[in-house]
Amino acid sequence: MYTEKVMDHFQHPRNMGEIENASGVGTVGNAKCGDIMRIYLDIDDNGIINDVKFKTFGCGAAVATSSMATELVKGKHISEAMQVTNKAVMEALDGLPPVKVHCSLLAEEAIHAALWDYAEKH
Amino acid sequence: MYTEKVMDHFQHPRNMGEIENASGVGTVGNAKCGDIMRIYLDIDDNGIINDVKFKTFGCGAAVATSSMATELVKGKHISEAMQVTNKAVMEALDGLPPVKVHCSLLAEEAIHAALWDYAEKH
Ligand code: FES
């Protein structure tokens, strides 16, 4: 049912945790399943995402997609990070079952919300 | 949104893992969200559940309810364990948001499936 990469990122999630005094924080909820996710971004003066962490109450697919999404935006400029879609994240994970696609939206939306939070503060 | 007990069992899940050569194993899937759960039971000759472990791809509510459900059946006789309902589990967790009640069914169904698996073998 799940690809090797999904199981790997679910069992060994990258960048799980919190960042104190983060440059941007985004919290989103998923109407379909009621799950929640929070992304923390640490952004330097050049607009580079130096660090990123996530926390979620969501399922294994939410954990795996957040883990991969945070890997994809880490070290990137905020303008590049803005373009990381849930489609790109799912491709990097070699796919997700259709019933789980809504879970992958949590990561994308939370990253956008955190970038928005950063933009509002600057 | 979530009670203290739910957050405690989500962040520090009890009895997560596997049991090799378990007396009974139950695997169930949740049609509503596509999540899966597996329960392992170690049952002695007197029908007492000496050990129980769970694994899930489900969300925080599934983790918390499984953690509590395994605590409730541990040390019990199989006939008592059969009567642990998801309602009892939710009450022990001081409640769950309505949108998450279906997640709690995974634990109850997986325990019943594992008890059934044990009964079939004996
Ligand atoms: S079912 Fe809610 S995040 Fe996957």
mmCIF file of N, CA and C in Angstrom, chain B residues 25-89:
data_model
loop_
_atom_site.group_PDB
_atom_site.id
_atom_site.type_symbol
_atom_site.label_atom_id
_atom_site.label_comp_id
_atom_site.label_asym_id
_atom_site.label_seq_id
_atom_site.Cartn_x
_atom_site.Cartn_y
_atom_site.Cartn_z
ATOM 1 N N VAL B 25 -2.857 -12.073 16.314
ATOM 2 C CA VAL B 25 -2.530 -10.821 15.634
ATOM 3 C C VAL B 25 -3.771 -10.362 14.878
ATOM 4 N N GLY B 26 -4.103 -9.090 15.017
ATOM 5 C CA GLY B 26 -5.251 -8.538 14.302
ATOM 6 C C GLY B 26 -4.851 -7.319 13.504
ATOM 7 N N THR B 27 -5.188 -7.323 12.223
ATOM 8 C CA THR B 27 -4.883 -6.175 11.357
ATOM 9 C C THR B 27 -6.192 -5.656 10.786
ATOM 10 N N VAL B 28 -6.433 -4.372 10.957
ATOM 11 C CA VAL B 28 -7.659 -3.793 10.405
ATOM 12 C C VAL B 28 -7.347 -2.496 9.673
ATOM 13 N N GLY B 29 -8.236 -2.152 8.757
ATOM 14 C CA GLY B 29 -8.096 -0.907 8.009
ATOM 15 C C GLY B 29 -9.323 -0.061 8.239
ATOM 16 N N ASN B 30 -9.147 1.238 8.139
ATOM 17 C CA ASN B 30 -10.247 2.160 8.348
ATOM 18 C C ASN B 30 -10.691 2.703 6.989
ATOM 19 N N ALA B 31 -11.882 2.341 6.565
ATOM 20 C CA ALA B 31 -12.345 2.728 5.234
ATOM 21 C C ALA B 31 -12.430 4.249 5.115
ATOM 22 N N LYS B 32 -12.767 4.928 6.203
ATOM 23 C CA LYS B 32 -12.997 6.375 6.129
ATOM 24 C C LYS B 32 -11.726 7.154 5.805
ATOM 25 N N CYS B 33 -10.598 6.749 6.386
ATOM 26 C CA CYS B 33 -9.376 7.534 6.179
ATOM 27 C C CYS B 33 -8.249 6.725 5.559
ATOM 28 N N GLY B 34 -8.452 5.409 5.358
ATOM 29 C CA GLY B 34 -7.411 4.604 4.719
ATOM 30 C C GLY B 34 -6.291 4.196 5.647
ATOM 31 N N ASP B 35 -6.465 4.401 6.952
ATOM 32 C CA ASP B 35 -5.389 4.046 7.880
ATOM 33 C C ASP B 35 -5.448 2.580 8.289
ATOM 34 N N ILE B 36 -4.320 2.091 8.756
ATOM 35 C CA ILE B 36 -4.236 0.694 9.143
ATOM 36 C C ILE B 36 -3.690 0.571 10.565
ATOM 37 N N MET B 37 -4.015 -0.536 11.196
ATOM 38 C CA MET B 37 -3.552 -0.786 12.555
ATOM 39 C C MET B 37 -3.365 -2.269 12.755
ATOM 40 N N ARG B 38 -2.342 -2.627 13.525
ATOM 41 C CA ARG B 38 -2.110 -4.035 13.848
ATOM 42 C C ARG B 38 -1.894 -4.163 15.351
ATOM 43 N N ILE B 39 -2.574 -5.155 15.955
ATOM 44 C CA ILE B 39 -2.435 -5.440 17.394
ATOM 45 C C ILE B 39 -1.881 -6.854 17.572
ATOM 46 N N TYR B 40 -0.910 -6.980 18.460
ATOM 47 C CA TYR B 40 -0.306 -8.270 18.797
ATOM 48 C C TYR B 40 -0.660 -8.605 20.242
ATOM 49 N N LEU B 41 -1.122 -9.844 20.479
ATOM 50 C CA LEU B 41 -1.457 -10.276 21.840
ATOM 51 C C LEU B 41 -0.596 -11.461 22.239
ATOM 52 N N ASP B 42 -0.129 -11.432 23.471
ATOM 53 C CA ASP B 42 0.559 -12.579 24.055
ATOM 54 C C ASP B 42 -0.336 -13.104 25.182
ATOM 55 N N ILE B 43 -0.919 -14.277 24.968
ATOM 56 C CA ILE B 43 -1.941 -14.816 25.879
ATOM 57 C C ILE B 43 -1.435 -16.118 26.497
ATOM 58 N N ASP B 44 -1.542 -16.219 27.823
ATOM 59 C CA ASP B 44 -1.027 -17.439 28.474
ATOM 60 C C ASP B 44 -2.100 -18.535 28.536
ATOM 61 N N ASP B 45 -1.737 -19.664 29.136
ATOM 62 C CA ASP B 45 -2.622 -20.833 29.141
ATOM 63 C C ASP B 45 -3.915 -20.612 29.912
ATOM 64 N N ASN B 46 -3.931 -19.612 30.784
ATOM 65 C CA ASN B 46 -5.147 -19.304 31.533
ATOM 66 C C ASN B 46 -6.021 -18.269 30.825
ATOM 67 N N GLY B 47 -5.605 -17.890 29.609
ATOM 68 C CA GLY B 47 -6.400 -16.920 28.867
ATOM 69 C C GLY B 47 -6.158 -15.484 29.305
ATOM 70 N N ILE B 48 -5.025 -15.259 29.981
ATOM 71 C CA ILE B 48 -4.694 -13.898 30.434
ATOM 72 C C ILE B 48 -3.770 -13.230 29.396
ATOM 73 N N ILE B 49 -4.088 -11.986 29.084
ATOM 74 C CA ILE B 49 -3.262 -11.221 28.142
ATOM 75 C C ILE B 49 -2.047 -10.676 28.895
ATOM 76 N N ASN B 50 -0.927 -11.359 28.719
ATOM 77 C CA ASN B 50 0.289 -10.956 29.426
ATOM 78 C C ASN B 50 0.967 -9.761 28.784
ATOM 79 N N ASP B 51 0.860 -9.678 27.466
ATOM 80 C CA ASP B 51 1.500 -8.559 26.778
ATOM 81 C C ASP B 51 0.684 -8.212 25.542
ATOM 82 N N VAL B 52 0.780 -6.953 25.157
ATOM 83 C CA VAL B 52 0.050 -6.466 23.984
ATOM 84 C C VAL B 52 0.851 -5.315 23.383
ATOM 85 N N LYS B 53 0.938 -5.306 22.050
ATOM 86 C CA LYS B 53 1.645 -4.216 21.364
ATOM 87 C C LYS B 53 0.819 -3.792 20.153
ATOM 88 N N PHE B 54 1.030 -2.557 19.719
ATOM 89 C CA PHE B 54 0.322 -2.098 18.519
ATOM 90 C C PHE B 54 1.251 -1.323 17.598
ATOM 91 N N LYS B 55 0.867 -1.329 16.315
ATOM 92 C CA LYS B 55 1.533 -0.525 15.292
ATOM 93 C C LYS B 55 0.449 0.119 14.449
ATOM 94 N N THR B 56 0.649 1.370 14.086
ATOM 95 C CA THR B 56 -0.359 2.009 13.238
ATOM 96 C C THR B 56 0.265 3.058 12.341
ATOM 97 N N PHE B 57 -0.418 3.300 11.234
ATOM 98 C CA PHE B 57 -0.078 4.378 10.311
ATOM 99 C C PHE B 57 -1.052 5.538 10.554
ATOM 100 N N GLY B 58 -1.932 5.350 11.522
ATOM 101 C CA GLY B 58 -2.999 6.310 11.767
ATOM 102 C C GLY B 58 -2.545 7.577 12.477
ATOM 103 N N CYS B 59 -3.484 8.460 12.670
ATOM 104 C CA CYS B 59 -3.218 9.789 13.216
ATOM 105 C C CYS B 59 -3.027 9.752 14.728
ATOM 106 N N GLY B 60 -2.823 10.926 15.310
ATOM 107 C CA GLY B 60 -2.623 11.049 16.743
ATOM 108 C C GLY B 60 -3.761 10.463 17.569
ATOM 109 N N ALA B 61 -4.982 10.600 17.072
ATOM 110 C CA ALA B 61 -6.121 10.043 17.802
ATOM 111 C C ALA B 61 -6.073 8.516 17.773
ATOM 112 N N ALA B 62 -5.623 7.948 16.661
ATOM 113 C CA ALA B 62 -5.491 6.488 16.562
ATOM 114 C C ALA B 62 -4.381 6.006 17.493
ATOM 115 N N VAL B 63 -3.291 6.744 17.560
ATOM 116 C CA VAL B 63 -2.179 6.389 18.448
ATOM 117 C C VAL B 63 -2.649 6.454 19.904
ATOM 118 N N ALA B 64 -3.310 7.547 20.277
ATOM 119 C CA ALA B 64 -3.745 7.726 21.671
ATOM 120 C C ALA B 64 -4.766 6.668 22.081
ATOM 121 N N THR B 65 -5.726 6.373 21.202
ATOM 122 C CA THR B 65 -6.741 5.382 21.581
ATOM 123 C C THR B 65 -6.137 3.975 21.648
ATOM 124 N N SER B 66 -5.194 3.670 20.757
ATOM 125 C CA SER B 66 -4.562 2.340 20.805
ATOM 126 C C SER B 66 -3.741 2.202 22.066
ATOM 127 N N SER B 67 -3.030 3.271 22.400
ATOM 128 C CA SER B 67 -2.207 3.258 23.600
ATOM 129 C C SER B 67 -3.081 2.989 24.821
ATOM 130 N N MET B 68 -4.197 3.707 24.929
ATOM 131 C CA MET B 68 -5.101 3.523 26.072
ATOM 132 C C MET B 68 -5.773 2.162 26.019
ATOM 133 N N ALA B 69 -6.196 1.725 24.837
ATOM 134 C CA ALA B 69 -6.882 0.433 24.699
ATOM 135 C C ALA B 69 -5.957 -0.708 25.119
ATOM 136 N N THR B 70 -4.698 -0.641 24.731
ATOM 137 C CA THR B 70 -3.770 -1.716 25.104
ATOM 138 C C THR B 70 -3.569 -1.719 26.616
ATOM 139 N N GLU B 71 -3.540 -0.527 27.236
ATOM 140 C CA GLU B 71 -3.426 -0.468 28.690
ATOM 141 C C GLU B 71 -4.641 -1.124 29.357
ATOM 142 N N LEU B 72 -5.814 -0.915 28.763
ATOM 143 C CA LEU B 72 -7.050 -1.432 29.369
ATOM 144 C C LEU B 72 -7.175 -2.950 29.255
ATOM 145 N N VAL B 73 -6.565 -3.547 28.227
ATOM 146 C CA VAL B 73 -6.705 -5.010 28.082
ATOM 147 C C VAL B 73 -5.531 -5.774 28.693
ATOM 148 N N LYS B 74 -4.441 -5.088 28.955
ATOM 149 C CA LYS B 74 -3.246 -5.752 29.486
ATOM 150 C C LYS B 74 -3.523 -6.341 30.868
ATOM 151 N N GLY B 75 -3.189 -7.627 31.033
ATOM 152 C CA GLY B 75 -3.396 -8.291 32.317
ATOM 153 C C GLY B 75 -4.803 -8.849 32.492
ATOM 154 N N LYS B 76 -5.675 -8.560 31.548
ATOM 155 C CA LYS B 76 -7.074 -9.023 31.639
ATOM 156 C C LYS B 76 -7.245 -10.401 30.996
ATOM 157 N N HIS B 77 -8.327 -11.067 31.387
ATOM 158 C CA HIS B 77 -8.713 -12.305 30.726
ATOM 159 C C HIS B 77 -9.333 -11.963 29.367
ATOM 160 N N ILE B 78 -9.193 -12.881 28.405
ATOM 161 C CA ILE B 78 -9.700 -12.596 27.060
ATOM 162 C C ILE B 78 -11.194 -12.253 27.060
ATOM 163 N N SER B 79 -11.949 -12.859 27.989
ATOM 164 C CA SER B 79 -13.398 -12.575 28.010
ATOM 165 C C SER B 79 -13.672 -11.140 28.467
ATOM 166 N N GLU B 80 -12.805 -10.635 29.359
ATOM 167 C CA GLU B 80 -12.946 -9.222 29.778
ATOM 168 C C GLU B 80 -12.465 -8.289 28.662
ATOM 169 N N ALA B 81 -11.367 -8.678 28.018
ATOM 170 C CA ALA B 81 -10.796 -7.843 26.961
ATOM 171 C C ALA B 81 -11.783 -7.647 25.822
ATOM 172 N N MET B 82 -12.567 -8.700 25.565
ATOM 173 C CA MET B 82 -13.565 -8.651 24.486
ATOM 174 C C MET B 82 -14.590 -7.555 24.742
ATOM 175 N N GLN B 83 -14.742 -7.184 26.011
ATOM 176 C CA GLN B 83 -15.778 -6.200 26.360
ATOM 177 C C GLN B 83 -15.267 -4.763 26.441
ATOM 178 N N VAL B 84 -13.984 -4.569 26.166
ATOM 179 C CA VAL B 84 -13.456 -3.197 26.153
ATOM 180 C C VAL B 84 -13.883 -2.534 24.850
ATOM 181 N N THR B 85 -14.768 -1.556 24.975
ATOM 182 C CA THR B 85 -15.304 -0.891 23.782
ATOM 183 C C THR B 85 -14.552 0.414 23.498
ATOM 184 N N ASN B 86 -14.740 0.933 22.300
ATOM 185 C CA ASN B 86 -14.096 2.215 21.993
ATOM 186 C C ASN B 86 -14.701 3.333 22.849
ATOM 187 N N LYS B 87 -15.941 3.132 23.290
ATOM 188 C CA LYS B 87 -16.573 4.109 24.180
ATOM 189 C C LYS B 87 -15.801 4.172 25.516
ATOM 190 N N ALA B 88 -15.458 2.999 26.054
ATOM 191 C CA ALA B 88 -14.698 2.947 27.306
ATOM 192 C C ALA B 88 -13.321 3.587 27.127
ATOM 193 N N VAL B 89 -12.716 3.340 25.974
ATOM 194 C CA VAL B 89 -11.393 3.907 25.691
ATOM 195 C C VAL B 89 -11.478 5.434 25.610
#
